[in-house]
C-alpha cells in the first residue's frame, strides 16, 4: 500500500487485463504477477481482472477464465497477500452481449449487479442511452470503459453527461496522463475535471504501462487534489462494485 501523508491508499482498479493467456493482456503467469506488483506499488489493493469478451476476437470460455483466475490468486496469495483479486469482464457491445443481456447472463463483477462494457469508438450502438436506461431498470448497472475514446464524447462532452445518468463512466488513467491522441487526452481530462467521470482505472495490459498509469494518478492529485483521487479510485469504485451509480 502507498502512504500519502497520513493516509494509506486503498485504490480499486475496475479495469485490467492481468489474467494470463486469455486476451491481449498478460501472456503468462510471470507477467501477471509483474502487473499485479506494479499496480500494488501504485497503491491498488483491489484489482478487477476484466478479460475481453468480443465476438470474433476474444471469447475465452468460462473454464479457462476460472483456471487462470485460480492460478493467479494462488500465486498472489503467497507473494502479494495484501492484494484482493476480483473477476469481471470487458464486454464488447455486440450480438453476444445483446443475447446475454436478454438472458441475464452477462459476466458481471464478482457475478453481482455491475458489468463493464465498451462500444465501437466511431459508431455507437443505436439508441445507446435508451438501452442503458432499460438495463438500469432491470436492476443491473452498466459501466462504460474508456468513454474518452468515443468520437461522440470527444465531439460533445455533454453527451457523456447524458450517458453518465445511466452508466458509470470509467476513464483510463493513461489517457489522463497524456497518452493517446490529442482528442482522447482532452476528453479524458475534461471528463475528470468536470465531474462526469465516475471513476478512473488502469486498463493495464502490460507492466510497461506502470509509469503512465502512475502519471495519470499524479495528474489528478496535482490538478484536483487528494480528495478527488479518493473519490475516483476508492469511494466510487466500491459503490460501482455494489451496483450503485455514484
Coordinates of C-alpha atoms in Angstrom, one line a residue:
X1 CA 0.0 0.0 0.0
X2 CA 1.1 3.6 -0.6
X3 CA 1.0 6.1 2.1
X4 CA 0.1 9.7 1.2
X5 CA 0.7 12.0 4.1
X6 CA -1.1 10.2 7.0
X7 CA -3.5 8.3 4.6
X8 CA -2.9 4.8 3.3
X9 CA -4.3 4.5 -0.2
X10 CA -6.6 1.5 -0.9
X11 CA -7.3 2.0 -4.6
X12 CA -9.6 -0.2 -6.5
X13 CA -8.9 -0.9 -10.2
X14 CA -12.1 -1.6 -12.1
X15 CA -10.4 -2.4 -15.4
X16 CA -7.3 -4.5 -16.1
X17 CA -6.1 -7.4 -18.2
X18 CA -4.0 -9.3 -15.7
X19 CA -5.2 -12.9 -16.2
X20 CA -2.7 -14.8 -18.4
X21 CA -3.4 -16.2 -21.8
X22 CA -7.0 -15.0 -22.3
X23 CA -6.7 -11.9 -24.4
X24 CA -4.2 -9.2 -25.4
X25 CA -3.2 -8.7 -21.8
X26 CA -0.7 -10.8 -19.7
X27 CA 0.6 -13.7 -21.8
X28 CA 1.8 -15.8 -18.8
X29 CA 1.8 -16.0 -15.1
X30 CA 5.1 -14.2 -14.6
X31 CA 3.8 -11.2 -16.4
X32 CA 0.5 -11.3 -14.5
X33 CA 2.5 -11.1 -11.2
X34 CA 4.6 -8.3 -12.6
X35 CA 1.5 -6.4 -13.4
X36 CA -0.1 -7.0 -10.0
X37 CA 3.1 -5.9 -8.4
X38 CA 3.2 -2.7 -10.5
X39 CA -0.4 -1.9 -9.5
X40 CA 0.2 -2.6 -5.9
X41 CA 3.2 -0.3 -5.9
X42 CA 0.9 2.5 -7.2
X43 CA -1.5 2.0 -4.3
X44 CA -4.0 -0.5 -5.6
X45 CA -5.2 -3.1 -3.1
X46 CA -8.2 -4.5 -5.1
X47 CA -7.8 -5.3 -8.7
X48 CA -10.6 -6.4 -11.1
X49 CA -9.4 -8.7 -13.8
X50 CA -11.6 -7.9 -16.8
X51 CA -10.7 -10.2 -19.8
X52 CA -12.1 -9.2 -23.1
X53 CA -15.4 -10.7 -24.3
X54 CA -15.7 -9.8 -28.0
X55 CA -17.2 -11.9 -30.8
X56 CA -14.6 -13.0 -33.4
X57 CA -11.7 -11.8 -31.3
X58 CA -11.7 -12.8 -27.6
X59 CA -14.3 -15.1 -26.2
X60 CA -12.4 -17.2 -23.6
X61 CA -14.5 -20.0 -22.2
X62 CA -15.6 -19.9 -18.6
X63 CA -13.4 -22.8 -17.5
X64 CA -10.3 -21.1 -19.0
X65 CA -11.1 -17.9 -17.1
X66 CA -11.7 -19.8 -13.9
X67 CA -8.5 -21.7 -14.2
X68 CA -6.5 -18.5 -15.0
X69 CA -8.1 -16.7 -12.0
X70 CA -7.4 -19.6 -9.6
X71 CA -3.7 -19.8 -10.8
X72 CA -3.1 -16.1 -10.3
X73 CA -5.0 -16.0 -7.0
X74 CA -2.9 -18.8 -5.6
X75 CA 0.4 -17.1 -6.7
X76 CA -0.8 -13.8 -5.4
X77 CA -1.8 -15.2 -2.1
X78 CA 1.7 -16.4 -1.5
X79 CA 3.6 -13.4 -2.9
X80 CA 1.1 -10.5 -2.6
X81 CA -1.2 -11.4 0.2
X82 CA -2.3 -7.8 0.6
X83 CA -4.0 -7.8 -2.8
X84 CA -7.6 -8.8 -3.5
X85 CA -8.2 -10.1 -7.0
X86 CA -11.8 -9.8 -8.3
X87 CA -13.3 -11.1 -11.6
X88 CA -15.2 -9.1 -14.2
X89 CA -15.1 -8.9 -18.0
X90 CA -14.8 -6.2 -20.6
X91 CA -17.9 -6.9 -22.7
X92 CA -17.9 -5.5 -26.2
X93 CA -21.3 -4.3 -27.3
X94 CA -22.1 -6.9 -30.0
X95 CA -24.6 -9.6 -30.6
X96 CA -23.2 -11.8 -27.9
X97 CA -23.6 -9.1 -25.3
X98 CA -27.2 -8.4 -26.5
X99 CA -28.1 -12.0 -26.2
X100 CA -26.5 -12.3 -22.7
X101 CA -28.4 -9.2 -21.6
X102 CA -31.6 -10.8 -22.8
X103 CA -30.8 -14.0 -20.9
X104 CA -29.4 -12.2 -17.9
X105 CA -26.0 -14.0 -18.3
X106 CA -23.7 -11.0 -18.8
X107 CA -20.4 -11.6 -16.9
X108 CA -20.6 -9.1 -14.1
X109 CA -18.1 -8.0 -11.4
X110 CA -18.0 -10.9 -8.9
X111 CA -21.2 -12.2 -10.5
X112 CA -23.2 -9.4 -8.9
X113 CA -25.0 -6.4 -10.5
X114 CA -22.5 -4.3 -12.4
X115 CA -20.7 -5.1 -15.7
X116 CA -18.0 -3.4 -17.7
X117 CA -18.6 -2.7 -21.4
X118 CA -17.1 -1.0 -24.4
X119 CA -18.5 0.1 -27.7
X120 CA -17.2 0.9 -31.2
X121 CA -15.3 4.1 -30.8
X122 CA -16.6 5.6 -34.1
X123 CA -20.1 4.3 -34.4
X124 CA -22.1 4.0 -31.1
X125 CA -25.0 1.5 -30.9
X126 CA -28.3 3.0 -32.0
X127 CA -30.3 4.4 -29.1
X128 CA -27.5 3.7 -26.6
X129 CA -28.8 6.0 -23.9
X130 CA -32.2 4.3 -24.0
X131 CA -30.7 0.9 -23.9
X132 CA -28.6 1.8 -20.9
X133 CA -31.8 3.1 -19.2
X134 CA -33.5 -0.3 -19.8
X135 CA -30.5 -2.1 -18.3
X136 CA -30.7 0.1 -15.2
X137 CA -34.4 -0.6 -14.9
X138 CA -33.7 -4.3 -15.0
X139 CA -31.5 -3.9 -11.8
X140 CA -28.1 -4.1 -13.4
X141 CA -25.5 -1.3 -13.6
X142 CA -23.7 -0.8 -16.9
X143 CA -20.1 0.5 -16.5
X144 CA -18.6 2.2 -19.6
X145 CA -14.9 1.6 -20.2
X146 CA -12.8 4.5 -21.5
X147 CA -15.5 6.9 -22.7
X148 CA -12.8 9.3 -23.8
X149 CA -12.1 7.1 -26.8
X150 CA -15.6 7.5 -28.3
X151 CA -16.0 10.1 -31.1
X152 CA -19.4 11.2 -29.9
X153 CA -18.0 12.1 -26.5
X154 CA -15.0 13.8 -28.0
X155 CA -17.3 16.0 -30.1
X156 CA -19.8 16.7 -27.3
X157 CA -18.8 16.4 -23.7
X158 CA -22.5 17.0 -22.8
X159 CA -23.3 13.6 -24.4
X160 CA -21.1 12.0 -21.7
X161 CA -23.1 13.7 -19.1
X162 CA -26.3 12.2 -20.5
X163 CA -24.7 8.7 -20.7
X164 CA -23.5 9.1 -17.1
X165 CA -27.0 9.3 -15.9
X166 CA -27.5 5.7 -16.8
X167 CA -24.0 4.2 -16.8
X168 CA -20.9 4.6 -14.6
X169 CA -18.1 6.2 -16.8
X170 CA -14.6 4.9 -16.1
X171 CA -11.8 6.9 -17.7
X172 CA -8.4 5.3 -18.4
X173 CA -5.5 6.8 -16.3
X174 CA -3.1 6.6 -19.2
X175 CA -5.3 9.0 -21.2
X176 CA -5.4 11.3 -18.2
X177 CA -1.6 11.2 -18.1
X178 CA -1.5 12.3 -21.8
X179 CA -1.1 9.0 -23.6
X180 CA -3.1 8.6 -26.8
X181 CA -4.2 11.0 -29.4
X182 CA -5.0 14.6 -28.6
X183 CA -8.8 14.2 -28.7
X184 CA -8.7 11.3 -26.3
X185 CA -6.4 13.1 -23.8
X186 CA -8.5 16.3 -24.0
X187 CA -11.8 14.3 -23.4
X188 CA -10.3 12.2 -20.6
X189 CA -9.2 15.3 -18.7
X190 CA -12.4 17.2 -19.3
X191 CA -14.4 14.2 -18.0
X192 CA -12.4 14.1 -14.8
X193 CA -12.2 17.8 -14.3
X194 CA -15.9 18.5 -14.9
X195 CA -17.0 15.6 -12.8
X196 CA -18.6 13.5 -15.5
X197 CA -16.2 10.6 -14.8
X198 CA -17.4 8.4 -12.0
X199 CA -14.1 6.6 -11.7
X200 CA -10.7 6.0 -13.3
X201 CA -8.8 2.8 -13.9
X202 CA -5.6 1.4 -15.2
X203 CA -6.8 -0.7 -18.2
X204 CA -3.4 -2.3 -17.8
X205 CA -2.4 -4.7 -20.5
X206 CA 1.3 -4.8 -19.7
X207 CA 3.6 -3.9 -16.8
X208 CA 5.3 -1.5 -19.2
X209 CA 2.4 1.0 -18.6
X210 CA 3.1 1.3 -14.8
X211 CA 4.7 4.7 -15.2
X212 CA 1.9 6.2 -17.4
X213 CA -0.8 4.8 -15.1
X214 CA 1.1 6.4 -12.2
X215 CA 1.4 9.7 -14.1
X216 CA -2.4 9.7 -14.5
X217 CA -2.8 9.3 -10.8
X218 CA -0.3 12.2 -10.2
X219 CA -2.1 14.4 -12.7
X220 CA -5.3 14.1 -10.8
X221 CA -3.6 14.7 -7.5
X222 CA -1.9 17.8 -8.9
X223 CA -4.9 19.3 -10.6
X224 CA -7.8 18.1 -8.5
X225 CA -6.3 17.1 -5.1
X226 CA -6.2 14.1 -2.9
X227 CA -10.0 14.1 -2.3
X228 CA -10.6 13.6 -6.0
X229 CA -8.3 10.6 -6.0
X230 CA -10.1 9.1 -3.1
X231 CA -13.4 9.6 -4.8
X232 CA -12.3 8.3 -8.2
X233 CA -10.2 5.4 -7.0
X234 CA -11.7 4.3 -3.7
X235 CA -15.2 5.6 -2.9
X236 CA -16.9 5.5 -6.3
X237 CA -15.4 2.1 -7.4
X238 CA -16.6 0.5 -4.2
X239 CA -20.1 1.8 -4.9
X240 CA -20.0 0.7 -8.5
X241 CA -19.0 -2.9 -7.5
X242 CA -22.1 -2.8 -5.3
X243 CA -24.2 -2.0 -8.3
X244 CA -24.7 1.7 -7.3
X245 CA -24.3 4.6 -9.7
X246 CA -22.3 7.2 -7.7

